[in-house]
Amino acid sequence: MEKKKVFSGIQPSGALTIGNYIGALKNFASLQDEYDCFYCIVDLHAITVPQIPKDLRKRSLDVLALYIASGINPEKSTLFIQSHVPAHSELSWVLSTITYMGQLNRMTQYKEKTKKSEENLNAGLFTYPILMASDILLYQADFVPVGDDQKQHLELARDLADRFNNRYSETFKVPEGLINKFGARIMSLQNPETKMSKSDDDENAYILLLDDSDTIRRKIKRAVTDSEGVVAYRDEQPGLKNLLNIYSVFSNEDVESIVRKYDGIGYGMFKEDLAEVVVEGLKPIREKYYQLTSSKDYLEDVYKKGAEKASYFSGKTLRKVYKKVGFIQRA
Ligand code: ATP
Ligand code: LTN
């Protein structure tokens, strides 16, 4: 029997945070035995905000190295760079003709990003969710592991699949999100009301996968908590709740037993232990990453083979789509 398919992508728009790791990346490797997985470096998405070309190139390779360092095996999963597979842009055009402006207008990520940078209100930022839908639908993905912030975009992908299928006949699989119960939304260490984001201006707001141990310790020490002085897991203490989620993910202990362990002990000790748990958790990833970045030929081989495989699968879907909408088959 054919394995079900998984698709996900990460933008090379900045260094990856533990938010990206906990919400998405960490789950990728664990899916690869059961499913046929496609993991993409979505560089076409990244240019919807201004990028320095040299940095974008480096970061794209960094994301590839981090995919592998976090346990994804290129022999099992397909790792590739979005711009190497033209079908993504091509399907995106077709899907844009069945997407309603109103749907895009309602996207919260678009609304937030336009609030932030009024000087770069480009059309790509607006149509970004159509490109994301294309990524997913091209591979007939059954499941899409993402963080909580991508729910609305996924809903659009499902909606477009349905609309196309109804209008032209069954073509796309309607995908489902795989969103963690815990850690689907890791919050900023400086403002636990907002999402931890790699594009935050305050570097104390996030921990990067490649931060060194002392930086991790310093950032956790400075993380905002509250004046209650009790280690508890509740909405009234959002800073602490977030730190407990992070602790739980990196230690594999459940939140209740962590809370019990720090009963009657102040935040200082809790934070010190949390820092060590995170430092230890990230160390193997960082070490593997540094090994990989010195093997450029190996990385090139991975993304080359990945693009070939991805082109094969996506090409099949795109040809079907072109035929159904009435384009003459290329002679
Ligand atoms: P930015 O923070 O710059 O807006 P991003 O990190 O949200 O970008 P991506 O790099 O494309 O954007 O995100 C990759 C994956 O990481 C997505 O599945 C996203 O849902 C997840 N993710 C991002 N931030 C968090 C977070 N704070 N908590 C949990 N998951 C997250
Ligand atoms: N929009 C996503 C990144 C992304 C993605 C995808 C995720 C682009 N294409 C396809 C899953 C599947 C984000 O996290 N900002």
Coordinates of C-alpha atoms and ligand atoms in Angstrom, one line a residue:
M1 CA 0.0 0.0 0.0
E2 CA 1.2 3.5 -0.8
K3 CA 2.3 5.6 2.2
K4 CA 0.3 8.7 3.0
K5 CA 2.1 12.0 2.2
V6 CA 3.3 14.8 4.5
F7 CA 4.3 18.3 3.3
S8 CA 5.7 21.2 5.3
G9 CA 8.0 24.2 4.7
I10 CA 10.0 26.7 6.6
Q11 CA 11.0 30.1 5.3
P12 CA 14.7 31.0 5.2
S13 CA 13.8 34.5 6.3
G14 CA 15.9 34.5 9.5
A15 CA 17.7 32.2 11.9
L16 CA 15.4 29.5 13.2
T17 CA 14.0 29.9 16.8
I18 CA 13.0 27.2 19.3
G19 CA 9.4 28.3 18.3
N20 CA 10.0 27.0 14.8
Y21 CA 11.6 23.9 16.3
I22 CA 8.9 23.1 18.8
G23 CA 6.0 24.0 16.6
A24 CA 7.2 22.4 13.4
L25 CA 10.7 21.1 12.9
K26 CA 10.8 18.8 15.8
N27 CA 7.9 16.8 14.5
F28 CA 9.3 16.4 11.0
A29 CA 11.8 13.6 11.7
S30 CA 9.3 11.6 13.7
L31 CA 6.9 11.4 10.7
Q32 CA 9.3 10.1 8.2
D33 CA 9.0 6.3 8.8
E34 CA 5.3 6.2 8.6
Y35 CA 4.8 8.8 5.8
D36 CA 6.3 9.8 2.5
C37 CA 7.5 13.2 3.6
F38 CA 8.4 16.4 1.6
Y39 CA 10.1 19.1 3.5
C40 CA 10.7 22.3 1.6
I41 CA 12.8 25.4 2.1
V42 CA 10.3 28.0 1.0
D43 CA 12.6 30.7 -0.5
L44 CA 9.8 32.1 -2.8
H45 CA 7.8 32.9 0.4
A46 CA 10.8 34.5 2.1
I47 CA 11.1 37.3 -0.5
T48 CA 7.7 38.7 0.4
V49 CA 9.7 40.7 2.9
P50 CA 12.9 42.4 1.8
Q51 CA 16.0 40.1 1.9
I52 CA 19.6 40.6 1.3
P53 CA 20.4 38.2 -1.5
K54 CA 23.7 36.9 0.0
D55 CA 22.1 36.3 3.3
L56 CA 19.1 34.6 1.8
R57 CA 21.4 32.1 0.0
K58 CA 23.3 31.4 3.2
R59 CA 20.1 31.0 5.2
S60 CA 18.5 28.6 2.7
L61 CA 21.5 26.3 3.1
D62 CA 21.2 26.8 6.9
V63 CA 17.6 25.6 7.0
L64 CA 18.6 22.6 4.9
A65 CA 21.4 21.8 7.3
L66 CA 19.0 22.2 10.3
Y67 CA 16.5 19.9 8.7
I68 CA 19.1 17.2 8.6
A69 CA 20.7 18.1 12.0
S70 CA 17.2 17.7 13.6
G71 CA 17.0 14.1 12.4
I72 CA 15.5 14.2 8.9
N73 CA 17.2 11.6 6.8
P74 CA 17.5 12.7 3.2
E75 CA 17.4 9.0 2.1
K76 CA 13.9 8.7 3.6
S77 CA 12.4 12.2 3.1
T78 CA 12.5 14.6 0.2
L79 CA 14.4 17.8 1.1
F80 CA 14.3 20.5 -1.5
I81 CA 14.4 24.2 -2.3
Q82 CA 11.1 25.7 -3.5
S83 CA 12.5 27.9 -6.3
H84 CA 14.1 24.8 -7.9
V85 CA 10.7 23.4 -8.7
P86 CA 8.8 25.8 -11.0
A87 CA 5.5 24.0 -10.5
H88 CA 5.0 25.9 -7.3
S89 CA 4.8 29.3 -9.0
E90 CA 2.8 27.8 -11.9
L91 CA 0.1 26.2 -9.8
S92 CA -0.1 29.3 -7.7
W93 CA -1.1 31.3 -10.7
V94 CA -3.9 28.9 -11.6
L95 CA -5.2 28.8 -8.0
S96 CA -5.1 32.6 -7.8
T97 CA -7.9 32.6 -10.4
I98 CA -10.2 30.7 -8.0
T99 CA -9.3 32.6 -4.8
Y100 CA -11.6 35.4 -3.6
M101 CA -10.0 38.7 -2.7
G102 CA -12.2 38.7 0.4
Q103 CA -10.6 35.4 1.6
L104 CA -7.1 36.9 1.4
N105 CA -8.2 40.1 3.0
R106 CA -9.2 38.2 6.1
M107 CA -5.8 36.6 6.7
T108 CA -4.5 37.7 10.1
Q109 CA -0.9 37.2 9.2
Y110 CA -1.3 39.5 6.2
K111 CA -3.1 42.1 8.4
E112 CA -0.4 41.9 11.0
K113 CA 2.5 42.1 8.6
T114 CA 1.0 45.1 6.8
K115 CA 0.5 46.9 10.1
K116 CA 4.2 46.4 10.8
S117 CA 5.8 47.5 7.5
E118 CA 3.7 50.1 5.6
E119 CA 6.6 50.8 3.2
N120 CA 6.5 47.3 1.7
L121 CA 2.9 46.5 0.9
N122 CA 3.7 44.3 -2.0
A123 CA 1.2 42.0 -3.8
G124 CA 3.2 38.9 -2.9
L125 CA 2.5 39.4 0.8
F126 CA -1.2 39.4 -0.1
T127 CA -1.1 36.3 -2.3
Y128 CA 1.4 34.4 -0.1
P129 CA -1.3 32.0 1.2
I130 CA -2.1 30.9 -2.4
L131 CA 1.5 29.9 -2.9
M132 CA 1.4 28.0 0.3
A133 CA -1.7 26.2 -0.8
S134 CA 0.1 25.3 -4.0
D135 CA 3.0 23.9 -2.1
I136 CA 0.8 21.5 -0.2
L137 CA -1.7 20.5 -3.0
L138 CA 1.0 19.8 -5.6
Y139 CA 2.2 16.8 -3.5
Q140 CA -1.3 15.5 -2.7
A141 CA -0.3 15.9 1.0
D142 CA -2.6 14.2 3.5
F143 CA -1.0 15.9 6.5
V144 CA 0.8 19.2 7.1
P145 CA 2.7 19.6 10.4
V146 CA 2.8 23.3 11.3
G147 CA 2.5 25.7 14.3
D148 CA -0.8 27.1 15.4
D149 CA -0.3 30.4 13.5
Q150 CA -0.7 28.5 10.1
K151 CA -4.2 27.2 10.8
Q152 CA -5.9 29.9 8.7
H153 CA -3.6 29.4 5.8
L154 CA -4.2 25.7 5.9
E155 CA -7.9 26.3 5.9
L156 CA -7.5 28.2 2.6
A157 CA -5.5 25.3 1.1
R158 CA -8.4 23.0 2.0
D159 CA -10.9 25.4 0.6
L160 CA -9.1 25.8 -2.7
A161 CA -8.7 22.1 -3.1
D162 CA -12.4 21.6 -2.6
R163 CA -13.4 24.5 -4.9
F164 CA -11.1 23.2 -7.7
N165 CA -12.4 19.6 -7.3
N166 CA -16.0 20.8 -7.4
R167 CA -15.4 23.0 -10.4
Y168 CA -13.3 20.6 -12.5
S169 CA -13.6 17.1 -11.0
E170 CA -11.6 15.3 -8.3
T171 CA -7.9 16.5 -8.6
F172 CA -6.5 17.4 -5.2
K173 CA -6.3 15.6 -1.9
V174 CA -7.9 17.8 0.8
P175 CA -5.0 18.2 3.4
E176 CA -5.2 18.1 7.2
G177 CA -3.1 20.0 9.7
L178 CA -1.0 18.2 12.3
I179 CA -0.8 20.7 15.1
N180 CA 0.7 19.8 18.5
K181 CA -1.4 20.0 21.6
F182 CA 1.6 21.5 23.5
G183 CA 4.0 24.0 22.1
A184 CA 2.0 24.8 18.9
R185 CA 2.5 28.5 19.9
I186 CA 5.7 29.3 21.7
M187 CA 5.5 32.9 23.0
S188 CA 8.1 35.7 23.1
L189 CA 10.3 35.5 26.2
Q190 CA 9.9 39.3 26.6
N191 CA 6.2 39.6 25.9
P192 CA 4.3 36.3 26.5
E193 CA 1.2 37.8 24.8
T194 CA 2.9 37.6 21.4
K195 CA 4.3 34.8 19.4
M196 CA 8.0 34.1 19.5
S197 CA 9.2 35.3 16.1
K198 CA 12.6 35.2 14.4
S199 CA 11.9 38.7 13.0
D200 CA 11.4 40.2 16.5
D201 CA 13.5 43.4 16.9
D202 CA 14.4 42.4 20.5
E203 CA 16.8 39.4 20.4
N204 CA 16.0 38.6 24.0
A205 CA 12.5 37.7 22.8
Y206 CA 13.7 34.5 21.2
I207 CA 16.2 31.6 21.5
L208 CA 17.8 30.6 18.3
L209 CA 18.7 27.0 17.5
L210 CA 22.2 28.1 17.0
D211 CA 22.6 30.3 20.1
D212 CA 25.6 29.3 22.2
S213 CA 25.0 27.9 25.7
D214 CA 25.8 31.2 27.5
T215 CA 23.4 33.2 25.3
I216 CA 20.7 30.6 26.0
R217 CA 21.3 30.9 29.8
R218 CA 21.3 34.7 29.6
K219 CA 18.0 34.9 27.6
I220 CA 16.2 32.5 29.9
K221 CA 17.4 34.4 33.0
R222 CA 15.9 37.6 31.5
A223 CA 12.7 36.0 30.4
V224 CA 9.7 37.9 31.7
T225 CA 7.6 36.1 34.4
D226 CA 5.4 37.7 37.1
S227 CA 5.4 38.6 40.8
E228 CA 3.4 35.6 42.0
G229 CA 6.5 33.7 42.9
V230 CA 4.8 30.3 42.5
V231 CA 5.7 27.9 39.7
A232 CA 2.2 27.1 38.3
Y233 CA 0.7 26.3 34.9
R234 CA -2.1 28.7 34.4
D235 CA -3.3 31.4 32.0
E236 CA -2.9 34.1 34.6
Q237 CA 0.9 33.5 34.5
P238 CA 1.5 33.4 30.7
G239 CA 5.3 33.9 31.0
L240 CA 5.7 30.9 33.3
K241 CA 3.2 28.8 31.3
N242 CA 5.4 29.4 28.2
L243 CA 8.6 28.4 30.0
L244 CA 6.9 25.3 31.4
N245 CA 5.9 24.3 27.8
I246 CA 9.5 24.7 26.7
Y247 CA 10.8 22.8 29.7
S248 CA 8.3 20.0 29.0
V249 CA 9.2 19.7 25.3
F250 CA 13.0 19.6 25.9
S251 CA 12.9 17.3 28.9
N252 CA 10.1 15.0 27.7
E253 CA 8.5 15.3 31.2
D254 CA 4.9 16.3 31.6
V255 CA 4.1 19.7 32.9
E256 CA 2.4 18.4 36.1
S257 CA 5.5 16.6 37.3
I258 CA 7.7 19.7 36.5
V259 CA 5.3 21.9 38.5
R260 CA 5.5 19.4 41.4
K261 CA 9.3 19.4 41.3
Y262 CA 9.4 23.2 41.8
D263 CA 6.7 23.4 44.4
G264 CA 7.8 25.9 47.0
I265 CA 11.0 26.7 45.1
G266 CA 11.4 30.2 43.4
Y267 CA 11.7 31.0 39.8
G268 CA 15.5 31.3 39.9
M269 CA 16.2 27.6 40.3
F270 CA 13.5 26.7 37.8
K271 CA 15.0 29.0 35.2
E272 CA 18.5 27.7 35.8
D273 CA 17.4 24.1 35.3
L274 CA 15.3 25.1 32.3
A275 CA 18.4 26.7 30.7
E276 CA 20.4 23.5 31.2
V277 CA 17.6 21.4 29.7
V278 CA 17.4 23.6 26.6
V279 CA 21.2 23.8 26.3
E280 CA 21.5 20.0 26.4
G281 CA 18.6 19.6 24.0
L282 CA 20.0 21.9 21.4
K283 CA 23.7 20.8 21.6
P284 CA 23.4 17.7 19.3
I285 CA 21.6 19.7 16.7
R286 CA 24.1 22.5 16.8
E287 CA 27.0 20.1 16.6
K288 CA 25.5 18.2 13.6
Y289 CA 24.7 21.5 12.0
Y290 CA 28.4 22.7 12.1
Q291 CA 29.5 19.4 10.7
L292 CA 27.1 19.7 7.8
T293 CA 27.8 23.3 6.9
S294 CA 31.4 22.3 6.2
S295 CA 30.2 19.7 3.7
K296 CA 28.8 21.9 1.0
D297 CA 29.0 19.1 -1.7
Y298 CA 26.9 16.9 0.4
L299 CA 24.2 19.5 0.9
E300 CA 24.2 20.3 -2.8
D301 CA 23.7 16.6 -3.6
V302 CA 20.8 16.5 -1.2
Y303 CA 18.9 19.5 -2.7
K304 CA 19.7 18.4 -6.2
K305 CA 18.2 14.9 -5.7
G306 CA 15.4 16.5 -3.7
A307 CA 14.4 18.8 -6.6
E308 CA 14.4 15.9 -9.0
K309 CA 12.0 13.9 -6.9
A310 CA 9.8 16.9 -6.0
S311 CA 9.6 17.9 -9.7
Y312 CA 8.5 14.4 -10.7
F313 CA 5.6 14.4 -8.2
S314 CA 4.5 18.0 -8.6
G315 CA 4.8 17.7 -12.4
K316 CA 2.2 15.0 -12.4
T317 CA -0.3 17.1 -10.5
L318 CA 0.4 20.2 -12.5
R319 CA -0.2 18.4 -15.8
K320 CA -3.5 17.2 -14.5
V321 CA -4.5 20.7 -13.5
Y322 CA -3.5 22.3 -16.8
K323 CA -5.5 19.7 -18.7
K324 CA -8.6 20.2 -16.6
V325 CA -8.6 24.0 -16.9
G326 CA -8.4 23.6 -20.7
F327 CA -4.8 24.3 -21.7
I328 CA -3.6 22.5 -24.8
Q329 CA -1.1 19.8 -23.9
R330 CA 2.5 20.8 -24.8
A331 CA 3.5 19.0 -28.1
Ligands
ATP1 P1 8.3 35.0 11.4 O1 8.4 34.6 12.8 O2 9.5 35.7 10.8 O3 7.0 35.6 11.0 P2 7.8 32.3 11.1 O4 8.9 31.7 11.9 O5 6.4 32.3 11.7 O6 8.3 33.6 10.6 P3 8.3 30.1 9.2 O7 9.7 30.1 9.3 O8 7.8 29.8 7.9 O9 7.6 31.5 9.7 O10 7.6 29.1 10.2 C1 8.0 27.7 10.1 C2 7.1 26.9 11.0 O11 7.3 27.3 12.4 C3 5.6 27.1 10.8 O12 5.0 25.8 10.9 C4 5.1 27.9 12.0 O13 3.8 27.6 12.3 C5 6.1 27.5 13.1 N1 6.3 28.5 14.1 C6 6.8 29.7 13.9 N2 6.8 30.4 15.1 C7 6.3 29.6 16.0 C8 6.1 29.7 17.4 N3 6.4 30.8 18.1 N4 5.5 28.6 18.1 C9 5.2 27.5 17.4 N5 5.4 27.3 16.1 C10 6.0 28.3 15.4
LTN2 N1 3.6 29.9 5.6 C1 4.4 29.1 6.4 C2 5.5 28.5 5.6 C3 5.0 27.6 4.5 C4 4.5 26.3 4.7 C5 4.1 25.9 3.4 C6 4.1 25.5 5.8 C7 5.1 27.9 3.2 N2 4.5 26.9 2.5 C8 3.5 24.7 3.1 C9 3.5 24.3 5.5 C10 3.2 23.9 4.2 C11 4.9 29.8 7.6 O1 5.2 29.2 8.6 N3 5.0 31.1 7.6

